[in-house]
Amino acid sequence: MKSYLSESAQQVPGLRGVFVTAMPDCLLFDSWTDEEAWNADELATYFGDLVRANRRGLRSLGSWSSDMSVTIESADTLLVLAELSEHFVCGCVFERDVPLGMVRLSLRRFYETIRENLPQITAEERARAVRLMDFVHRYAPDPHTVLMRVSARTGISTEALNDPASLDEAQTDAIEQAAKRILGLETISL
Amino acid sequence: MTDILSLRALLEPHDLTFFAGAPYVYHCHHYNLFHDQTVDDVLGEERGLEVRKNAAHSAFGAFLERIFAKADASTIVEKVQLAQGLISAMGHGGLEIDLESGKATGNFLHYGFAWSEKYGSKVKRFEPADGFAAGCIAAISSLARHGRLGACDVQELACIAQRQERCEFSIEDKNVDLPPAIDSVGYLTHLGDSEGGIWEEEISAIAKGLQDFVKGVAGDERGLVNAFGVFVTMHFANYYNETAITAVLEAEEKRPSSATAVEGLFREAGHVCVFNTFGNILLSPEWEALVGPLVGEPDEIIRACAAMARGLGFGRWSVAEFEANRRLVLRSTSLYEGPWYLARHGKSDKPRAYIFQGAALAFMVLAHNVKWSERPSLTQTFYDSLFRKGLGFKATPTKCVTMGDAYSEVIVEATS
């Protein structure tokens, strides 16, 4: 898949990077870019979150459809985000001066190529504690301290937090409270 | 103010610093924010604030009592003016206290301002950040209004860290229980013989230069010290020790399952300190002027770090052994955590010098995982990337003055 993505991405004019995000956890599935400074894991997460928020917004407006895409134009970059399937989101970053019509044309073919190579996935229902720990790891400042901070706030040992699927309901609630404090959120919607 | 600042003293040969008898050190905003955050992580926001505020009240107040006596400040206005000037000179920002109305205003207070700079775009803050300033205002109010500490309490009503324009405080007459502040006599009682290590002559010479340099550092027109790419404070060892050890001991008593993590967080605070403050000093023009161009060899970085610890008032930190890429044995006969713990709590059954432990690990990380020749920017992204790659070293405390040992020792070894 990796070499395949790399080969096909390099045939798309003006493409600087492609990031395929696995949903609903917003985790990087695959990527290609020549930009060494870009952190693929972070970008995949941000793009996944962006598409999820967009999906919710459109649903609230009653105008969601599975083939929607988001285009963002900045001073030197053109970003196009699209849902490839229920389980995968694709973010493509282009040079700013590539014509939008050309981008759309290229992407239509590029998306098809990626879709053909994506695995068939049956979404697994993950424990809430697992999703909470993933979430707080993803967004907290100083991610390497998250386990210790959640432990300090909840009284749950780091060993137990390393296996969040085994935690009970009260412990999960405690993790949610800790996550809200660490991230400065009033609610967490997962 | 110049006369007052001359009351700072270096206790040689221990490399501990005292200001009118109060032990003080220099720490940057990265360390200060992480330290306070950890206290609140362990104790919760309400109890954490109480502990931090009362520790500041006690530490700053005990110091202020001696300053007022030495300066012969007898009127309320003299005391308030002097105290506000000290807060600014020490890099904690600007305070305007009005005891008539029972209100105070803070501009560019170190904690609130630095928090909004560092975390403001990432995290929304629910509570004010300036527990330290609140405790200082309580100390000033207590001494100015009642002539004794523990007679006033202060609440921060608005905070710049909560995206408000300035920090605002209310002052009320209320008795509060304060922890004791350990002074220079308390430290001296628990200090043993000083001991050096390898490269002693070079480390001592650099430390001396740094000690002279930091003596000239004082707050700017905002009351902040913006040096070496960080906001630096001249701060009270009593504050750090009281808050950290209270948090650790309460975790051990009430939630022992998390005690290991809590100790890890206070070690991480030491790691944060060395990476940001020591690292940025190494990259500064002031360092080059003091020591010469930085080459970036591991032994050079280790020597520099030991000297910086001494220069910033952390105590006599010495290198007992060093083998590049493999092993560091860091020792200290005097560190600002040690005598304080013995004076306040007596001997411990485990090593309690958490800053020292975290800093020792960071010495090896700075020496081996940073390409100094490329003059890197020591950003948060860079710091996070070090952990993603794996630090490659582990630190083990083997002796500690808090346990009654003659020196504290941490052995840092490569993990592979």
Coordinates of C-alpha atoms in Angstrom, one line a residue:
Chain A
M1 CA 0.0 0.0 0.0
K2 CA 2.7 2.4 1.0
S3 CA 4.7 2.1 -2.2
Y4 CA 1.5 2.1 -4.1
L5 CA 0.3 5.4 -2.5
S6 CA 3.7 7.0 -3.1
E7 CA 3.7 6.0 -6.8
S8 CA 0.2 7.3 -7.5
A9 CA 0.6 10.4 -5.5
Q10 CA 3.6 11.5 -7.4
Q11 CA 1.6 11.4 -10.6
V12 CA -0.9 14.0 -9.3
P13 CA 0.3 17.5 -10.4
G14 CA 1.1 19.9 -7.6
L15 CA 0.4 17.4 -4.8
R16 CA 2.6 18.0 -1.8
G17 CA 1.2 15.4 0.5
V18 CA -1.7 12.9 1.1
F19 CA -2.9 11.7 4.4
V20 CA -5.4 8.8 4.8
T21 CA -7.1 8.8 8.2
A22 CA -8.9 5.9 9.7
M23 CA -12.2 6.8 11.3
P24 CA -13.8 7.1 13.8
D25 CA -10.5 7.3 15.8
C26 CA -8.8 9.8 13.5
L27 CA -5.6 7.8 13.4
L28 CA -3.2 7.9 10.5
F29 CA -3.7 4.9 8.2
D30 CA -1.2 5.8 5.4
S31 CA 0.5 8.9 4.0
W32 CA 2.9 10.2 1.5
T33 CA 4.8 13.5 1.5
D34 CA 8.2 14.9 0.8
E35 CA 7.8 17.6 3.5
E36 CA 10.1 16.4 6.3
A37 CA 8.7 19.0 8.8
W38 CA 5.2 17.7 8.6
N39 CA 4.0 15.4 11.2
A40 CA 1.8 12.9 9.4
D41 CA 0.2 11.5 12.6
E42 CA -0.8 15.0 13.8
L43 CA -2.1 16.0 10.4
A44 CA -4.1 12.9 9.9
T45 CA -5.8 13.5 13.3
Y46 CA -6.6 17.1 12.5
F47 CA -8.0 16.3 9.1
G48 CA -10.1 13.5 10.5
D49 CA -11.5 15.8 13.2
L50 CA -12.2 18.5 10.6
V51 CA -14.2 16.1 8.4
R52 CA -16.1 14.8 11.4
A53 CA -17.0 18.3 12.5
N54 CA -18.0 19.1 8.9
R55 CA -20.1 16.0 8.8
R56 CA -21.9 16.9 12.0
G57 CA -22.5 20.5 10.8
L58 CA -23.9 19.3 7.5
R59 CA -26.2 16.8 9.2
S60 CA -27.5 19.6 11.4
L61 CA -28.3 21.5 8.3
G62 CA -29.9 18.4 6.8
S63 CA -27.6 18.6 3.8
W64 CA -25.0 15.8 4.4
S65 CA -24.1 13.5 1.7
S66 CA -21.4 10.8 1.6
D67 CA -19.6 12.4 -1.4
M68 CA -19.1 15.8 0.3
S69 CA -15.6 17.4 0.4
V70 CA -14.0 20.4 2.1
T71 CA -11.7 22.8 0.3
I72 CA -9.5 25.2 2.3
E73 CA -7.4 27.8 0.5
S74 CA -4.5 29.5 2.4
A75 CA -1.8 31.8 1.2
D76 CA 0.5 29.0 -0.1
T77 CA -1.6 25.8 0.2
L78 CA -4.8 24.3 -1.1
L79 CA -6.2 21.6 1.1
V80 CA -9.0 19.2 0.0
L81 CA -10.5 16.8 2.5
A82 CA -13.0 14.1 1.5
E83 CA -14.6 11.0 2.9
L84 CA -13.4 8.0 0.9
S85 CA -15.7 5.6 2.8
E86 CA -17.4 5.4 6.2
H87 CA -14.1 4.4 7.7
F88 CA -11.5 6.5 5.8
V89 CA -10.9 10.2 5.2
C90 CA -8.4 11.6 2.8
G91 CA -6.6 14.9 3.1
C92 CA -4.6 16.2 0.0
V93 CA -2.4 19.2 0.2
F94 CA -1.6 21.0 -3.0
E95 CA 0.6 23.8 -4.2
R96 CA -1.5 26.9 -4.0
D97 CA -1.2 27.8 -7.7
V98 CA -2.6 24.6 -9.1
P99 CA -6.0 25.4 -10.7
L100 CA -9.0 24.1 -8.7
G101 CA -10.5 22.5 -11.8
M102 CA -7.3 20.5 -12.3
V103 CA -7.2 19.5 -8.7
R104 CA -10.8 18.2 -8.8
L105 CA -10.1 16.3 -12.0
S106 CA -6.9 14.7 -10.6
L107 CA -8.5 13.8 -7.3
R108 CA -11.5 12.0 -8.9
R109 CA -9.1 9.5 -10.3
F110 CA -6.7 9.5 -7.3
Y111 CA -9.6 8.8 -4.9
E112 CA -10.7 5.8 -6.9
T113 CA -7.2 4.4 -6.9
I114 CA -6.9 4.8 -3.2
R115 CA -10.4 3.3 -2.6
E116 CA -9.5 0.2 -4.5
N117 CA -6.6 -0.4 -2.2
L118 CA -8.3 0.3 1.1
P119 CA -9.1 -2.7 3.2
Q120 CA -12.7 -3.7 4.0
I121 CA -13.3 -2.7 7.7
T122 CA -15.9 -3.7 10.1
A123 CA -15.9 -1.1 12.8
E124 CA -15.1 -2.5 16.2
E125 CA -16.8 -1.0 19.2
R126 CA -14.0 0.1 21.5
A127 CA -14.4 0.6 25.2
R128 CA -15.1 4.2 26.2
A129 CA -12.0 4.3 28.4
V130 CA -9.9 3.3 25.4
R131 CA -11.4 6.0 23.3
L132 CA -11.0 8.6 26.1
M133 CA -7.3 7.7 26.6
D134 CA -6.7 7.9 22.8
F135 CA -8.4 11.3 22.8
V136 CA -6.5 12.8 25.6
H137 CA -3.2 11.5 24.3
R138 CA -4.0 13.1 21.0
Y139 CA -4.7 16.6 22.2
A140 CA -3.1 17.1 25.5
P141 CA 0.0 19.3 25.8
D142 CA 3.2 17.2 26.6
P143 CA 1.7 13.9 25.3
H144 CA 4.4 11.9 27.0
T145 CA 3.1 13.0 30.4
V146 CA -0.6 12.1 29.8
L147 CA -0.5 8.7 31.4
M148 CA 1.1 10.1 34.6
R149 CA -1.3 13.1 34.7
V150 CA -4.4 10.9 34.3
S151 CA -3.0 8.6 37.0
A152 CA -2.4 11.6 39.3
R153 CA -5.9 12.9 38.8
T154 CA -7.8 9.6 39.0
G155 CA -5.7 7.6 41.5
I156 CA -5.6 4.8 38.9
S157 CA -2.1 3.3 38.4
T158 CA -0.3 3.8 35.1
E159 CA -0.2 0.0 34.7
A160 CA -4.0 -0.1 34.8
L161 CA -4.3 2.9 32.5
N162 CA -2.1 1.1 30.0
D163 CA -4.9 -1.4 29.6
P164 CA -8.0 0.9 29.6
A165 CA -10.3 -1.8 28.1
S166 CA -10.2 -3.5 31.5
L167 CA -11.3 -0.5 33.5
D168 CA -14.8 -0.4 35.1
E169 CA -17.5 2.3 34.7
A170 CA -16.4 4.3 37.8
Q171 CA -12.8 4.4 36.6
T172 CA -13.9 5.4 33.1
D173 CA -16.0 8.2 34.5
A174 CA -12.9 9.3 36.5
I175 CA -10.8 9.3 33.3
E176 CA -13.4 11.4 31.5
Q177 CA -13.3 14.0 34.3
A178 CA -9.5 14.0 34.2
A179 CA -9.5 14.3 30.4
K180 CA -11.9 17.3 30.6
R181 CA -9.6 19.0 33.1
I182 CA -6.4 18.3 31.1
L183 CA -7.9 19.5 27.8
G184 CA -9.9 22.4 29.2
L185 CA -13.2 21.0 27.9
E186 CA -16.6 21.1 29.5
T187 CA -17.8 18.0 27.6
I188 CA -16.2 15.3 25.6
S189 CA -18.3 13.9 22.7
L190 CA -16.9 10.5 21.6
Chain B
M1 CA 15.7 48.5 45.5
T2 CA 19.4 48.2 44.7
D3 CA 20.2 48.2 48.4
I4 CA 17.6 45.5 49.0
L5 CA 19.0 43.4 46.1
S6 CA 22.4 43.5 47.8
L7 CA 20.9 41.3 50.5
R8 CA 21.3 38.3 48.2
A9 CA 24.1 36.0 49.4
L10 CA 25.8 33.0 48.0
L11 CA 26.6 30.2 50.5
E12 CA 29.9 28.9 49.4
P13 CA 31.0 26.2 48.8
H14 CA 27.4 24.8 48.6
D15 CA 26.3 27.0 45.7
L16 CA 23.0 27.7 47.5
T17 CA 21.6 31.2 47.3
F18 CA 19.7 33.2 49.9
F19 CA 17.9 36.5 49.8
A20 CA 17.5 38.1 53.2
G21 CA 17.8 34.6 54.6
A22 CA 15.3 33.0 52.2
P23 CA 16.6 30.2 50.0
Y24 CA 16.0 31.1 46.3
V25 CA 16.7 29.7 42.9
Y26 CA 16.0 30.7 39.3
H27 CA 13.4 28.8 37.3
C28 CA 11.8 29.5 34.0
H29 CA 8.1 29.6 33.1
H30 CA 8.2 26.1 31.5
Y31 CA 9.2 24.6 34.9
N32 CA 6.9 26.9 36.9
L33 CA 3.8 26.1 34.9
F34 CA 4.5 22.3 34.9
H35 CA 5.2 22.4 38.6
D36 CA 1.9 24.1 39.5
Q37 CA 0.0 22.0 37.0
T38 CA 1.3 18.9 38.7
V39 CA 0.3 20.1 42.1
D40 CA -3.2 20.7 40.8
D41 CA -3.2 17.3 39.0
V42 CA -2.5 15.6 42.3
L43 CA -4.6 17.7 44.7
G44 CA -7.3 19.0 42.4
E45 CA -7.8 22.6 41.6
E46 CA -9.3 23.7 44.9
R47 CA -6.9 22.1 47.3
G48 CA -4.0 22.7 44.9
L49 CA -4.7 26.4 44.9
E50 CA -4.9 26.5 48.7
V51 CA -1.6 24.7 49.0
R52 CA 0.1 26.9 46.4
K53 CA -1.3 30.1 47.8
N54 CA -0.4 29.3 51.4
A55 CA 3.1 28.2 50.4
A56 CA 3.6 31.5 48.6
H57 CA 2.2 33.4 51.5
S58 CA 4.6 31.7 53.9
A59 CA 7.7 31.8 51.7
F60 CA 7.3 35.4 50.5
G61 CA 5.9 36.6 53.8
A62 CA 8.9 35.2 55.9
F63 CA 11.2 36.9 53.5
L64 CA 9.3 40.1 53.5
E65 CA 9.3 40.4 57.3
R66 CA 13.1 40.4 57.2
I67 CA 13.2 42.8 54.3
F68 CA 10.8 45.3 56.0
A69 CA 13.0 45.2 59.1
K70 CA 16.2 45.7 57.2
A71 CA 14.7 48.6 55.1
D72 CA 13.0 50.1 58.2
A73 CA 9.7 50.1 56.3
S74 CA 7.2 51.0 59.0
T75 CA 4.2 52.6 57.2
I76 CA 1.6 50.7 55.2
V77 CA 2.5 52.6 52.0
E78 CA 6.2 51.9 52.4
K79 CA 5.6 48.2 52.9
V80 CA 3.3 47.9 49.9
Q81 CA 5.6 49.9 47.6
L82 CA 8.6 47.9 48.6
A83 CA 6.9 44.6 48.2
Q84 CA 5.4 45.4 44.8
G85 CA 8.9 46.5 43.7
L86 CA 10.4 43.2 44.8
I87 CA 7.7 41.2 43.0
S88 CA 8.6 43.0 39.8
A89 CA 12.4 42.8 40.3
M90 CA 12.2 39.1 40.8
G91 CA 10.4 38.7 37.5
H92 CA 6.9 37.9 38.8
G93 CA 5.1 40.8 37.0
G94 CA 3.4 43.9 38.1
L95 CA 1.1 44.2 41.1
E96 CA -0.9 47.2 42.3
I97 CA -2.3 46.6 45.7
D98 CA -5.0 48.9 47.2
L99 CA -5.5 48.0 50.9
E100 CA -8.1 50.6 51.4
S101 CA -10.5 49.0 48.9
G102 CA -9.2 45.5 49.5
K103 CA -8.4 45.0 45.9
A104 CA -5.3 44.3 43.8
T105 CA -4.6 44.3 40.1
G106 CA -2.0 42.2 38.3
N107 CA -0.4 43.1 35.0
F108 CA 1.8 40.6 33.2
L109 CA 1.9 38.3 36.3
H110 CA 4.4 35.6 35.5
Y111 CA 2.1 32.6 35.9
G112 CA -1.0 33.9 34.2
F113 CA 0.9 35.6 31.4
A114 CA 3.2 32.7 30.7
W115 CA 0.3 30.2 30.8
S116 CA -1.6 32.2 28.2
E117 CA 1.5 32.4 26.0
K118 CA 2.3 28.7 26.3
Y119 CA -1.0 27.0 26.5
G120 CA -3.6 29.6 25.7
S121 CA -4.2 28.5 22.2
K122 CA -4.4 24.8 23.1
V123 CA -6.3 24.6 26.4
K124 CA -9.1 26.6 27.9
R125 CA -8.5 27.4 31.5
F126 CA -11.3 27.1 34.0
E127 CA -9.5 28.6 37.1
P128 CA -7.2 31.5 37.5
A129 CA -3.4 30.7 37.3
D130 CA -1.9 33.1 39.8
G131 CA -2.0 31.2 43.1
F132 CA 1.6 32.3 43.8
A133 CA 0.7 36.0 43.3
A134 CA -2.4 35.6 45.4
G135 CA -0.3 34.2 48.2
C136 CA 2.2 37.1 47.9
I137 CA -0.7 39.6 48.1
A138 CA -2.0 37.9 51.2
A139 CA 1.4 38.1 52.8
I140 CA 1.8 41.8 51.9
S141 CA -1.7 42.5 53.2
S142 CA -1.2 40.5 56.4
L143 CA 2.0 42.3 57.3
A144 CA 0.9 45.8 56.2
R145 CA -2.5 45.6 57.9
H146 CA -1.9 43.4 60.9
G147 CA 1.8 43.2 61.3
R148 CA 1.8 39.4 61.2
L149 CA 1.5 36.7 58.6
G150 CA -1.6 34.6 58.1
A151 CA -4.1 37.4 58.8
C152 CA -5.4 37.9 55.3
D153 CA -6.6 35.7 52.4
V154 CA -6.9 36.6 48.8
Q155 CA -9.0 35.3 45.9
E156 CA -8.2 35.8 42.2
L157 CA -11.4 37.0 40.6
A158 CA -10.1 37.5 37.0
C159 CA -7.1 36.2 35.2
I160 CA -5.3 36.8 32.0
A161 CA -5.0 33.1 31.5
Q162 CA -8.8 33.0 31.3
R163 CA -8.6 35.6 28.5
Q164 CA -9.5 38.5 30.7
E165 CA -7.8 41.8 30.3
R166 CA -5.9 41.8 33.6
C167 CA -5.7 39.8 36.8
E168 CA -7.9 41.0 39.7
F169 CA -7.8 40.0 43.3
S170 CA -9.9 40.6 46.4
I171 CA -8.3 40.8 49.8
E172 CA -10.1 39.9 53.0
D173 CA -9.2 39.7 56.7
K174 CA -9.2 36.1 57.5
N175 CA -6.9 33.8 59.6
V176 CA -5.1 31.2 57.5
D177 CA -2.9 28.3 58.6
L178 CA 0.5 28.6 57.0
P179 CA 3.3 26.0 56.6
P180 CA 6.6 27.0 58.1
A181 CA 9.3 28.5 55.8
I182 CA 12.8 27.1 56.2
D183 CA 15.4 29.9 56.3
S184 CA 19.2 29.8 55.8
V185 CA 19.7 28.7 59.4
G186 CA 17.5 25.7 58.8
Y187 CA 19.5 24.9 55.6
L188 CA 22.8 25.3 57.4
T189 CA 21.7 22.9 60.1
H190 CA 21.3 20.1 57.5
L191 CA 24.2 20.7 55.2
G192 CA 27.2 18.4 55.4
D193 CA 30.7 18.7 53.8
S194 CA 30.8 20.0 50.3
E195 CA 32.3 17.7 47.7
G196 CA 33.4 18.3 44.1
G197 CA 33.8 15.9 41.2
I198 CA 35.7 15.6 37.9
W199 CA 36.2 18.8 35.9
E200 CA 35.9 20.7 39.2
E201 CA 38.0 23.7 38.3
E202 CA 36.2 24.3 35.0
I203 CA 32.7 23.8 36.4
S204 CA 33.4 26.1 39.3
A205 CA 34.8 28.8 37.1
I206 CA 31.7 28.8 34.8
A207 CA 29.4 28.6 37.8
K208 CA 31.1 31.7 39.3
G209 CA 30.6 33.6 36.0
L210 CA 26.9 32.6 35.9
Q211 CA 26.4 33.6 39.5
D212 CA 27.8 37.0 38.8
F213 CA 25.7 37.3 35.6
V214 CA 22.3 36.4 37.1
K215 CA 22.9 38.9 40.0
G216 CA 22.4 41.6 37.4
V217 CA 19.1 40.1 36.0
A218 CA 16.0 42.0 37.0
G219 CA 12.5 42.5 35.8
D220 CA 11.8 44.8 32.9
E221 CA 9.1 47.5 32.8
R222 CA 6.5 44.7 32.9
G223 CA 8.1 43.1 35.9
L224 CA 9.1 40.1 33.7
V225 CA 12.6 38.7 33.1
N226 CA 12.7 37.6 29.4
A227 CA 16.1 36.0 29.0
F228 CA 17.5 33.1 27.1
G229 CA 14.1 32.7 25.2
V230 CA 12.2 32.0 28.5
F231 CA 10.6 34.0 31.2
V232 CA 12.8 33.6 34.2
T233 CA 11.9 34.1 37.9
M234 CA 13.9 34.5 41.0
H235 CA 11.8 32.2 43.1
F236 CA 11.5 30.7 46.6
A237 CA 12.8 27.2 47.3
N238 CA 10.2 27.0 50.1
Y239 CA 7.4 27.4 47.6
Y240 CA 8.6 24.7 45.3
N241 CA 9.5 22.3 48.0
E242 CA 6.4 22.8 50.1
T243 CA 4.0 22.4 47.2
A244 CA 5.7 19.4 45.6
I245 CA 6.3 17.4 48.8
T246 CA 2.7 18.1 50.0
A247 CA 1.4 16.8 46.8
V248 CA 3.6 13.7 46.8
L249 CA 2.9 12.9 50.5
E250 CA -0.8 13.3 50.0
A251 CA -0.8 11.0 47.0
E252 CA 1.1 8.4 48.9
E253 CA -1.3 8.6 51.8
K254 CA -4.6 8.9 50.0
R255 CA -4.1 7.4 46.5
P256 CA -1.1 5.2 46.6
S257 CA -1.8 3.7 43.2
S258 CA -0.9 7.0 41.6
A259 CA 2.1 7.8 43.8
T260 CA 4.7 6.5 41.3
A261 CA 3.1 8.6 38.6
V262 CA 3.2 11.7 40.8
E263 CA 6.9 11.2 41.5
G264 CA 7.4 10.8 37.8
L265 CA 5.7 14.1 37.1
F266 CA 7.9 16.0 39.6
R267 CA 10.9 14.4 38.0
E268 CA 9.6 15.4 34.6
A269 CA 9.4 19.0 36.0
G270 CA 13.2 18.8 36.5
H271 CA 13.6 17.4 33.0
V272 CA 11.5 20.3 31.6
C273 CA 13.6 22.8 33.5
V274 CA 17.0 21.6 32.2
F275 CA 15.7 21.2 28.6
N276 CA 14.3 24.7 28.4
T277 CA 16.4 26.8 30.7
F278 CA 19.7 25.1 30.5
G279 CA 19.3 24.4 26.8
N280 CA 18.4 27.9 25.9
I281 CA 21.3 29.3 28.0
L282 CA 23.7 27.1 26.1
L283 CA 22.4 28.6 22.8
S284 CA 22.5 32.2 24.1
P285 CA 25.0 34.9 23.1
E286 CA 25.5 35.5 26.9
W287 CA 26.8 31.9 27.2
E288 CA 29.2 32.4 24.3
A289 CA 30.5 35.6 25.9
L290 CA 31.0 33.8 29.2
V291 CA 32.4 30.5 28.1
G292 CA 33.2 30.7 24.4
P293 CA 31.6 29.2 21.3
L294 CA 29.6 26.0 21.9
V295 CA 31.0 23.0 20.1
G296 CA 28.4 20.5 21.4
E297 CA 30.5 17.6 22.6
P298 CA 28.7 15.5 25.2
D299 CA 31.3 16.1 28.0
E300 CA 31.2 19.9 27.3
I301 CA 27.4 19.8 27.7
I302 CA 27.6 17.8 31.0
R303 CA 30.1 20.2 32.4
A304 CA 28.0 23.2 31.3
C305 CA 24.9 21.7 32.9
A306 CA 26.5 21.1 36.2
A307 CA 27.9 24.6 36.2
M308 CA 24.4 26.1 35.3
A309 CA 22.8 24.2 38.2
R310 CA 25.3 25.8 40.5
G311 CA 24.9 29.2 38.9
L312 CA 21.1 29.2 39.3
G313 CA 21.3 28.3 43.0
F314 CA 20.3 24.6 42.7
G315 CA 23.3 23.6 44.9
R316 CA 26.7 22.0 44.4
W317 CA 26.0 19.5 41.6
S318 CA 29.1 17.5 40.6
V319 CA 30.0 15.0 38.0
A320 CA 31.4 11.8 39.7
E321 CA 31.6 9.8 36.5
F322 CA 30.9 10.3 32.8
E323 CA 31.2 8.1 29.8
A324 CA 29.7 9.5 26.6
N325 CA 26.7 7.6 25.2
R326 CA 26.8 5.3 28.2
R327 CA 26.8 6.6 31.8
L328 CA 26.6 9.6 34.0
V329 CA 26.9 9.6 37.8
L330 CA 25.7 13.0 39.1
R331 CA 26.1 13.8 42.7
S332 CA 25.3 16.7 45.0
T333 CA 26.2 17.3 48.6
S334 CA 23.8 20.3 48.7
L335 CA 20.7 20.8 46.7
Y336 CA 17.8 23.1 47.5
E337 CA 15.5 20.2 47.9
G338 CA 17.6 18.3 50.5
P339 CA 18.1 20.5 53.6
W340 CA 14.5 21.7 53.2
Y341 CA 13.1 18.2 53.4
L342 CA 15.2 17.3 56.4
A343 CA 14.3 20.5 58.2
R344 CA 10.6 20.1 57.5
H345 CA 10.0 16.4 57.6
G346 CA 13.1 14.7 58.9
K347 CA 14.7 11.7 57.2
S348 CA 12.9 10.1 54.4
D349 CA 12.8 6.4 53.6
K350 CA 13.2 7.1 49.9
P351 CA 14.9 9.6 47.7
R352 CA 12.9 12.8 47.6
A353 CA 15.1 15.1 45.4
Y354 CA 12.9 14.9 42.4
I355 CA 14.3 17.9 40.5
F356 CA 17.8 16.5 40.8
Q357 CA 16.6 13.1 39.5
G358 CA 14.8 14.5 36.5
A359 CA 17.6 17.0 35.7
A360 CA 20.2 14.2 35.7
L361 CA 18.3 12.4 33.0
A362 CA 18.0 15.7 31.0
F363 CA 21.7 16.3 31.2
M364 CA 22.3 13.1 29.2
V365 CA 19.5 13.9 26.8
L366 CA 20.9 17.4 26.1
A367 CA 24.4 15.9 25.8
H368 CA 23.4 13.2 23.3
N369 CA 20.1 13.9 21.6
V370 CA 20.5 17.5 20.5
K371 CA 22.6 18.5 17.5
W372 CA 24.1 21.6 19.0
S373 CA 26.2 22.4 15.8
E374 CA 22.9 23.0 14.0
R375 CA 21.8 25.6 16.6
P376 CA 18.3 24.0 17.0
S377 CA 15.3 25.9 18.3
L378 CA 14.3 24.2 21.6
T379 CA 10.6 24.4 20.9
Q380 CA 7.8 22.4 22.3
T381 CA 7.6 20.4 19.1
F382 CA 11.2 19.5 19.4
Y383 CA 10.8 18.5 23.0
D384 CA 7.8 16.3 22.2
S385 CA 9.8 14.7 19.4
L386 CA 12.5 13.6 21.8
F387 CA 10.0 11.5 23.7
R388 CA 8.5 10.1 20.5
K389 CA 11.9 8.8 19.4
G390 CA 12.7 7.5 22.9
L391 CA 15.2 9.2 25.2
G392 CA 17.6 6.3 25.2
F393 CA 18.6 6.8 28.9
K394 CA 17.1 5.9 32.2
A395 CA 17.9 7.5 35.6
T396 CA 18.1 5.7 38.9
P397 CA 18.5 7.5 42.2
T398 CA 20.9 5.5 44.4
K399 CA 21.5 7.9 47.4
C400 CA 19.8 11.0 48.7
V401 CA 20.6 13.6 51.4
T402 CA 16.8 13.4 52.3
M403 CA 17.5 9.8 53.5
G404 CA 20.5 11.0 55.6
D405 CA 23.1 10.1 53.0
A406 CA 26.1 12.4 52.7
Y407 CA 25.2 13.1 49.1
S408 CA 22.5 12.6 46.6
E409 CA 23.4 10.4 43.6
V410 CA 21.7 9.6 40.4
I411 CA 23.1 7.1 37.9
V412 CA 21.9 7.7 34.3
E413 CA 22.6 4.8 31.9
A414 CA 21.9 4.1 28.2
T415 CA 19.0 1.8 27.8
S416 CA 20.5 -0.1 24.9

